[in-house]
Tab-separated table of C-alpha atoms in Angstrom:
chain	number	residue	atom	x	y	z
A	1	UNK	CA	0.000	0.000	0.000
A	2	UNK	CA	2.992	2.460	1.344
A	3	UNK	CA	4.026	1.899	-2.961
A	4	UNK	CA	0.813	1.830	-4.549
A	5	UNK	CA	-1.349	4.855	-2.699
A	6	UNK	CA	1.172	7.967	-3.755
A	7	UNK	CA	1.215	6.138	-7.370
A	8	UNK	CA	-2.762	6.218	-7.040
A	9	UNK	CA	-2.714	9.795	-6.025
A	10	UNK	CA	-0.386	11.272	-8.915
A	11	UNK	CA	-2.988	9.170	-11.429
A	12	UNK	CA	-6.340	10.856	-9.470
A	13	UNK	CA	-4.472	14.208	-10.491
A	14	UNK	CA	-4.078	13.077	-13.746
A	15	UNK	CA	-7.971	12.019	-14.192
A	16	UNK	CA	-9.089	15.545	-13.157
A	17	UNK	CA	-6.451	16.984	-15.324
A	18	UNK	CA	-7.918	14.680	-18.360
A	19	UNK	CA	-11.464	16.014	-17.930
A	20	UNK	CA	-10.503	19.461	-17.834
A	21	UNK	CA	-8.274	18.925	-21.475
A	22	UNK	CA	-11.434	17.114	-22.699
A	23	UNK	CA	-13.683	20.140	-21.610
A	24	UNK	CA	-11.864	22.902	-22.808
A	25	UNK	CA	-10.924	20.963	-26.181
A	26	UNK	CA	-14.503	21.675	-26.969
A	27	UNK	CA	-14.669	24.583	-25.696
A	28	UNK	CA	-11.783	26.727	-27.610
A	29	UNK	CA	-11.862	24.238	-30.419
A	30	UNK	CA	-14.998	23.688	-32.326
A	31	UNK	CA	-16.570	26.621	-30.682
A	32	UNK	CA	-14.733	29.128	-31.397
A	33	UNK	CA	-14.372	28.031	-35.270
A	34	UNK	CA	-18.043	28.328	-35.405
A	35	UNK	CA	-18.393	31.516	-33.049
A	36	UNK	CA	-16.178	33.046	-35.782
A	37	UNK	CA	-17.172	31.554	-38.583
A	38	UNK	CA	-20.312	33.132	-38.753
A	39	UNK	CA	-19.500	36.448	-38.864
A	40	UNK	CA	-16.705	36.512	-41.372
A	41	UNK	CA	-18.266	38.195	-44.198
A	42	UNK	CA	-17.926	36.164	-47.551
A	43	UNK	CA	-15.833	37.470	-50.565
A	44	UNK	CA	-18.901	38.585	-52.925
A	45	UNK	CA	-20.497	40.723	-49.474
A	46	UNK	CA	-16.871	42.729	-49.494
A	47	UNK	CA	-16.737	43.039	-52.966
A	48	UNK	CA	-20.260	44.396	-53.202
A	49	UNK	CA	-19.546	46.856	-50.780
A	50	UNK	CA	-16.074	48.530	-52.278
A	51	UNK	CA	-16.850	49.169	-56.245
A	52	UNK	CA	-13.795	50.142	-57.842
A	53	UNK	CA	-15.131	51.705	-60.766
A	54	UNK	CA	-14.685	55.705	-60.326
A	55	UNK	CA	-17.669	57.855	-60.500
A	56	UNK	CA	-18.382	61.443	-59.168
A	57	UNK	CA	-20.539	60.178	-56.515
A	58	UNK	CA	-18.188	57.453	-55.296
A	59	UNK	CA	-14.964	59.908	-55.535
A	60	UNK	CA	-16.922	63.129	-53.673
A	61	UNK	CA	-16.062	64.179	-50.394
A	62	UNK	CA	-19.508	62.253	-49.119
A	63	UNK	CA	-18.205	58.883	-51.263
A	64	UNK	CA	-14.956	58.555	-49.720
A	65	UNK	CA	-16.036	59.342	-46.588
A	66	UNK	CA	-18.525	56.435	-46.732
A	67	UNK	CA	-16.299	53.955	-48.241
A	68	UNK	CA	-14.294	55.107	-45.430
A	69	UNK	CA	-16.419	54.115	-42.593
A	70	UNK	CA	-17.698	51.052	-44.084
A	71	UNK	CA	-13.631	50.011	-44.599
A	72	UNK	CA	-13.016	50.122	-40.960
A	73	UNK	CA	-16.001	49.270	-39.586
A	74	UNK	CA	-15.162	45.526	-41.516
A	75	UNK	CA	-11.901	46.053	-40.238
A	76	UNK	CA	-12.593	46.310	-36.568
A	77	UNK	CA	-14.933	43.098	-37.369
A	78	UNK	CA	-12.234	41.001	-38.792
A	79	UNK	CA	-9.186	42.518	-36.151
A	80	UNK	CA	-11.960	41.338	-32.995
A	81	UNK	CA	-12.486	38.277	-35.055
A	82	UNK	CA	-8.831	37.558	-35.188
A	83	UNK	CA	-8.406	38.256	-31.267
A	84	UNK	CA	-11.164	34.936	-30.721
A	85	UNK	CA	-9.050	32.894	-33.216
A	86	UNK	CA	-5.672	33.884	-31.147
A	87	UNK	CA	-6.860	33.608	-28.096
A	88	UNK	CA	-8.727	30.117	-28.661
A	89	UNK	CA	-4.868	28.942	-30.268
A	90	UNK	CA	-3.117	30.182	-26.961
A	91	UNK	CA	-5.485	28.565	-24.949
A	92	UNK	CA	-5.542	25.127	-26.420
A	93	UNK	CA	-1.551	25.775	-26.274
A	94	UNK	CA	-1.801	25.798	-23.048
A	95	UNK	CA	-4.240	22.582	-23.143
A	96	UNK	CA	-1.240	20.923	-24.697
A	97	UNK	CA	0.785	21.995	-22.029
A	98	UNK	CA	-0.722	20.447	-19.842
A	99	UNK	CA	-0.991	17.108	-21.859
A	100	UNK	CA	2.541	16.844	-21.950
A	101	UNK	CA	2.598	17.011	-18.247
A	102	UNK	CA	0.434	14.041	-17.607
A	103	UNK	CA	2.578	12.305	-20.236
A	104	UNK	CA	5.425	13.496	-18.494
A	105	UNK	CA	4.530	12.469	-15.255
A	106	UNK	CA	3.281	8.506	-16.198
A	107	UNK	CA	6.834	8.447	-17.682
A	108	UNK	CA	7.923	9.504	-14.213
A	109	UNK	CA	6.029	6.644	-12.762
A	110	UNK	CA	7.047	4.236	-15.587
A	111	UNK	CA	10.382	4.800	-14.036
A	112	UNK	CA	9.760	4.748	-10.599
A	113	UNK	CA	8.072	1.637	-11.404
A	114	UNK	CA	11.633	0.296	-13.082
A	115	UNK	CA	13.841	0.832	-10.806
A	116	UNK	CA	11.443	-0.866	-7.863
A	117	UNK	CA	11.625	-3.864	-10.456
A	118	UNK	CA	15.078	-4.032	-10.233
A	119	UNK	CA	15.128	-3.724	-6.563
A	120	UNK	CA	12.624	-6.233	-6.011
A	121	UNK	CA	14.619	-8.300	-7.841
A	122	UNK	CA	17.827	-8.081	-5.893
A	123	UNK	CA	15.938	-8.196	-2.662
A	124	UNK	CA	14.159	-11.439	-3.786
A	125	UNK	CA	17.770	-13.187	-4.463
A	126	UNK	CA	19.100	-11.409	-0.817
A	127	UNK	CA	16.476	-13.183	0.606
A	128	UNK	CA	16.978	-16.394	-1.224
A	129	UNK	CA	20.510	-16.395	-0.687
A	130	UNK	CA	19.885	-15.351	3.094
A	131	UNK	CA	17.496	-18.297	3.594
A	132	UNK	CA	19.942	-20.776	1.894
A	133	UNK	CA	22.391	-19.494	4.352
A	134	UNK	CA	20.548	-20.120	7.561
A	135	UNK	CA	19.844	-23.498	6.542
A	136	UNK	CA	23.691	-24.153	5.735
A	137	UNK	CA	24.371	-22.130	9.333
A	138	UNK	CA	21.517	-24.862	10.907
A	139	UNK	CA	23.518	-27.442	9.898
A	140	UNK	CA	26.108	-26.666	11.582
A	141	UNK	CA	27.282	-29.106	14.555
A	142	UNK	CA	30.161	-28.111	17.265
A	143	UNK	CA	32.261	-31.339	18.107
A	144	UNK	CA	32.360	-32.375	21.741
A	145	UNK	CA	32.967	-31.842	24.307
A	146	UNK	CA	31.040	-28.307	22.936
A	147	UNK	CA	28.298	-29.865	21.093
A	148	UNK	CA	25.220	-28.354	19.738
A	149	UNK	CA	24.672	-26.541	16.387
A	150	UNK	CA	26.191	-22.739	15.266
A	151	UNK	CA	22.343	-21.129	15.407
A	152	UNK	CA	20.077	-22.260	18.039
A	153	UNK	CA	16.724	-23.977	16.633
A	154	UNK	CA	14.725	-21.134	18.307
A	155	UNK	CA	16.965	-18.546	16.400
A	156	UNK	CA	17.008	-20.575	13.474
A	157	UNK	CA	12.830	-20.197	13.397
A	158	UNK	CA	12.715	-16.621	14.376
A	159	UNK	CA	15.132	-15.622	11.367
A	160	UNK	CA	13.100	-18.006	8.990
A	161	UNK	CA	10.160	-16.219	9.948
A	162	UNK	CA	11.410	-12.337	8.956
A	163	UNK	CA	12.372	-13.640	5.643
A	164	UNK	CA	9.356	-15.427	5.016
A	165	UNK	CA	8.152	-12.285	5.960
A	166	UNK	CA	10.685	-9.829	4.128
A	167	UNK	CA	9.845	-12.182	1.254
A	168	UNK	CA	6.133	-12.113	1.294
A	169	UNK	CA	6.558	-8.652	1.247
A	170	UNK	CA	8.685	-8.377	-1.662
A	171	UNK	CA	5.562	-9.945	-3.636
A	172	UNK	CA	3.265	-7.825	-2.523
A	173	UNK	CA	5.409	-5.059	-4.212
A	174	UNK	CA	6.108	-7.093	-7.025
A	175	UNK	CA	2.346	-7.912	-7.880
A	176	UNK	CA	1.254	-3.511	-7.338
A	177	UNK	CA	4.654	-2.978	-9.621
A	178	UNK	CA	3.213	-5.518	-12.254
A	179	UNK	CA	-0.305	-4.320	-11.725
A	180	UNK	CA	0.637	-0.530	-12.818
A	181	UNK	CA	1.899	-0.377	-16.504
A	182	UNK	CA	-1.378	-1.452	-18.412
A	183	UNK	CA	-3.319	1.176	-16.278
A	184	UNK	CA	-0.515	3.583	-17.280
A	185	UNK	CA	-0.711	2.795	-20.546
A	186	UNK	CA	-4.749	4.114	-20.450
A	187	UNK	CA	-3.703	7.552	-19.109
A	188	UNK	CA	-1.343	7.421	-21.737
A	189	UNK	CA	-3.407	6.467	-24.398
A	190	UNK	CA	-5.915	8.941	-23.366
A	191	UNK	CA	-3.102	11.735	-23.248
A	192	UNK	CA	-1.833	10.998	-26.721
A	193	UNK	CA	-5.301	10.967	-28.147
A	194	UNK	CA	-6.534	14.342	-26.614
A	195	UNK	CA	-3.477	15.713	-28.287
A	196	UNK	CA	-4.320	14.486	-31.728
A	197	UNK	CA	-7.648	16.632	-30.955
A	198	UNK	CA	-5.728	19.679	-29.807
A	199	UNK	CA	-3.721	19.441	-33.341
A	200	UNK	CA	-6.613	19.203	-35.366
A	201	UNK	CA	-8.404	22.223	-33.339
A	202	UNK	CA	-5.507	24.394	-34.364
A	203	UNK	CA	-5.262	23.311	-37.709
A	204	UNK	CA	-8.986	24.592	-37.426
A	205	UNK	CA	-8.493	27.638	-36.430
A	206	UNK	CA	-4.924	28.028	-38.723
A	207	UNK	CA	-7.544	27.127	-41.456
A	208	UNK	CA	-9.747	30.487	-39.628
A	209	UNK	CA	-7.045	32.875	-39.758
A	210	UNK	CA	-5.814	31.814	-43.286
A	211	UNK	CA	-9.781	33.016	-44.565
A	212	UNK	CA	-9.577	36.229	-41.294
A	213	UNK	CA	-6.196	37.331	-43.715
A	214	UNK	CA	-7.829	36.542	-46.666
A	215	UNK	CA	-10.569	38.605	-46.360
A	216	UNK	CA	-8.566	41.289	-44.884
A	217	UNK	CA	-6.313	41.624	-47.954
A	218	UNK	CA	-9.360	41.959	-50.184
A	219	UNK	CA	-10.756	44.506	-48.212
A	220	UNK	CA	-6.989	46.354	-48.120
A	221	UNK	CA	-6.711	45.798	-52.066
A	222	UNK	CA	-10.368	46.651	-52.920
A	223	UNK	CA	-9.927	49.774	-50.775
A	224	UNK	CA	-6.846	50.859	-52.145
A	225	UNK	CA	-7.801	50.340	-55.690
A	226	UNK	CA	-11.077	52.796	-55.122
A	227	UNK	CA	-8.773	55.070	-53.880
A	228	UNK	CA	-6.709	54.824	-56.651
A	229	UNK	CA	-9.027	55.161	-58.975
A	230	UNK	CA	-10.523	58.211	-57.335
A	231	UNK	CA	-6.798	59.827	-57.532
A	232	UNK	CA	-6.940	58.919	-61.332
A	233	UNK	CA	-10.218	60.818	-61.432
A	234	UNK	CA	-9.637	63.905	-59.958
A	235	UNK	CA	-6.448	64.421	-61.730
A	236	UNK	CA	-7.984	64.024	-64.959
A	237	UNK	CA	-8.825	67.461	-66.622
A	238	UNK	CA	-12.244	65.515	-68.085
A	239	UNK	CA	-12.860	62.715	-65.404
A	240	UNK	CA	-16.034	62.068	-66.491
A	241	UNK	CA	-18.129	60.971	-69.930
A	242	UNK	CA	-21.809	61.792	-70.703
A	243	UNK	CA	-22.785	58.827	-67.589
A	244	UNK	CA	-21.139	60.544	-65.003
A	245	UNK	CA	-18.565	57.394	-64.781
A	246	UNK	CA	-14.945	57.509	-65.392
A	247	UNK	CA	-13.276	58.954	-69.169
A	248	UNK	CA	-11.412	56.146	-69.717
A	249	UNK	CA	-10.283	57.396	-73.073
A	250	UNK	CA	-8.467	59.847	-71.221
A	251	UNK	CA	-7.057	57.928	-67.856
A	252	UNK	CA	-5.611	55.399	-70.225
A	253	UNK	CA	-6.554	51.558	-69.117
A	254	UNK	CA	-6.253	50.431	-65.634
A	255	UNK	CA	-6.424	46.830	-64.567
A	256	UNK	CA	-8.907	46.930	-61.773
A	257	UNK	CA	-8.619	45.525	-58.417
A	258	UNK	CA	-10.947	42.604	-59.087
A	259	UNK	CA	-9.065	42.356	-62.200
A	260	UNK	CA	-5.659	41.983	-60.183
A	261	UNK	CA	-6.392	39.924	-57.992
A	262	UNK	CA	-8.510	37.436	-59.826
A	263	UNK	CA	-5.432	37.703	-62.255
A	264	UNK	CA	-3.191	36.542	-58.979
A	265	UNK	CA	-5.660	34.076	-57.893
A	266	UNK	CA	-6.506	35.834	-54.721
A	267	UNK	CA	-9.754	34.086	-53.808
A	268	UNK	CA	-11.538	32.534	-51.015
A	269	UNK	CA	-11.556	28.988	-53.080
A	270	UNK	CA	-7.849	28.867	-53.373
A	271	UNK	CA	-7.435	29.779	-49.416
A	272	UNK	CA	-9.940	27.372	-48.862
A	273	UNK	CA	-8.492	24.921	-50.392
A	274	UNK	CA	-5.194	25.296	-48.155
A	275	UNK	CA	-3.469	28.303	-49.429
A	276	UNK	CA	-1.406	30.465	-47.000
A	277	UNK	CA	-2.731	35.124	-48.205
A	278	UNK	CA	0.405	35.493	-46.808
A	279	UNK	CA	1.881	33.490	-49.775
A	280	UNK	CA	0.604	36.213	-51.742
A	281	UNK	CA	2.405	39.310	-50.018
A	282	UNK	CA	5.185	39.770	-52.600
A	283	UNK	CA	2.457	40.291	-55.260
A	284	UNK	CA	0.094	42.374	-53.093
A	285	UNK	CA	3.287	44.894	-51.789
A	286	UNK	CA	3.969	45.243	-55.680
A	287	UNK	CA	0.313	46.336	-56.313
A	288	UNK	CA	0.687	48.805	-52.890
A	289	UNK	CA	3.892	50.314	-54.644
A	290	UNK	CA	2.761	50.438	-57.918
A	291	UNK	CA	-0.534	52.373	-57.274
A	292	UNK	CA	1.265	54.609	-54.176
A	293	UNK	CA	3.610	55.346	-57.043
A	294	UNK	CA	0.938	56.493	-59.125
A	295	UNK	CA	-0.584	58.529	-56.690
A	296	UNK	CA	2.830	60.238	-55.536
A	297	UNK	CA	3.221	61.051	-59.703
A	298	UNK	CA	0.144	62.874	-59.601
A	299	UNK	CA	0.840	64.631	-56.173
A	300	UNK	CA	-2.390	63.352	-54.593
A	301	UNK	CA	-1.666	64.055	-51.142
A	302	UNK	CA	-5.692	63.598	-49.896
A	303	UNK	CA	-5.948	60.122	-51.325
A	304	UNK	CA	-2.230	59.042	-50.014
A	305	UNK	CA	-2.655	60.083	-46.796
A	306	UNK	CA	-6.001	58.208	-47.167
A	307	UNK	CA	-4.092	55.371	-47.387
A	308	UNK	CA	-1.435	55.705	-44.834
A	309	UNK	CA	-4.690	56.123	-42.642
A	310	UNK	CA	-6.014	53.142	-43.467
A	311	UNK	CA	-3.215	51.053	-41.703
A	312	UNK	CA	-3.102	47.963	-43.921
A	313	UNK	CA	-1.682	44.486	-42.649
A	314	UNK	CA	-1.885	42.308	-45.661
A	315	UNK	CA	-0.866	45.458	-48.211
A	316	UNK	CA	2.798	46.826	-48.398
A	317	UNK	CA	4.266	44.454	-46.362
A	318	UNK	CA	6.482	41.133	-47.950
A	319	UNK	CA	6.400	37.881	-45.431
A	320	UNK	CA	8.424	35.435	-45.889
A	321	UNK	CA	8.473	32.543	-44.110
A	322	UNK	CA	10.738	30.878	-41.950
């Protein structure tokens, strides 16, 4: 009992431990996903909202400022969205954490467990050899005019008894030592299969931030090109045809956002289908440079500063990974 209760006590830990990973699995795994899931807005609702194709009513002082508000107000959305996604993957870090504690500990145990093995096994040959000794000592018989044998019969008894004793004992151990490791091995088991569900809840939420980054560089690129088309409109001396849309006979051709980045292959299919957006940030920097270029040419100042203002994360910036 003196081995087995301590052993029993580390595993009662562990079983508490275990309920708690299975819990909170749920509970910053498939949650979350679906918490955030549903309120990521889908490519065509972005797309719908940020029309690229310059007019006088979209490039006014009332257009921008609209297209403004509506930019950031996704923004916000998508930046809280990306706080649940974080904060669900640090957690079920921590989950994993403690995983590789319990897995840590039963190893501790395991051996614990080995070295009482080998102990019991030297003890049970002390004992054997110590018994094979007395019996050899009993046998032992002084000449006369001494006489008698080297241990006294009552002696003889008494000894035979503590190592019957010492060596039912010993099995006692032995039998709680052999009657650990396949329990173990559950805790174990158990352990190692929670953290096969803590790996796929991450690639989850991975799969999460991939579309969170996604949609954020659409929204950066579909902003930016508006506002580069607006800069293209007010610097042209006749921005506008008999429609009230853009002269393009006189702005020259532009390839348009959508244009761009269907061009690139920047779509929520693609992501979907396991592409990293931030595989795409060599391509999306050009397009940043290339139309803040354009802007700087023409000395638009309001629509630049626009964009500084507009604090892009996916735009302007190249990621490579490690």
């Amino acid at each position: 009992m003196s081995v087995a209760g301590p052993i029993r006590s580390i595993l009662q830990q562990q079983d508490r431990a275990l309920y708690q990973v299975k819990k909170q699995i749920k509970e910053q795994g498939s949650k979350a996903v679906i918490k955030v899931r549903e309120k990521i807005p889908s490519e065509s609702e972005i797309k719908s909202k940020f029309k690229t194709q310059a007019s006088a009513a979209l490039c006014s002082v009332n257009g921008l400022a609209k297209s403004e508000k509506a930019y950031k107000k996704i923004k916000s959305l998508i930046d809280n969205l990306k706080k649940i996604i974080d904060g669900a993957e640090k957690a079920l870090n921590k989950i994993k954490s403690i995983c590789d504690k319990i897995l840590a500990a039963i190893q501790k145990i395991l051996g614990i467990l080995t070295t009482l093995a080998g102990l019991i096994t030297v003890l049970s040959t002390v004992v054997k050899v110590a018994k094979g000794v007395l019996l050899a000592l009993g046998s032992v018989f002084f000449p006369p005019p001494t006489g008698g044998v080297l241990i006294a019969p009552g002696t003889a008894i008494f000894l035979k008894e503590k190592l019957d004793d010492a060596r039912g004992l010993i099995e006692v151990i032995k039998a709680t030592v052999n009657s650990f490791p396949k329990l173990l091995e559950k805790y174990t088991s158990k352990a190692k299969k929670y953290l096969g569900y803590i790996a796929a809840a991450i690639a989850a939420l991975i799969a999460v931030k991939n579309i969170l980054n996604f949609i954020m560089g659409l929204l950066e690129a579909l902003y930016l090109g508006m506002l580069s088309q607006c800069g293209a409109f007010s610097a042209n001396s006749d921005p506008v045809n008999a429609n009230g849309d853009v002269n393009t006979d006189n702005v020259g051709n532009f390839e348009t956002p959508e244009e761009f980045l269907d061009n690139l292959g920047f779509n929520q299919d693609n992501i979907s289908s396991g592409a990293d957006p931030l595989d795409y940030s060599d391509s999306l920097a050009d397009y940043y440079e290339d139309q803040l270029a354009t802007l700087q040419a023409q000395g638009n100042t309001e629509i630049i500063e626009k964009i500084y203002n507009a604090n892009f994360q996916m735009l302007g910036f190249r990621r490579y990974k490690i």
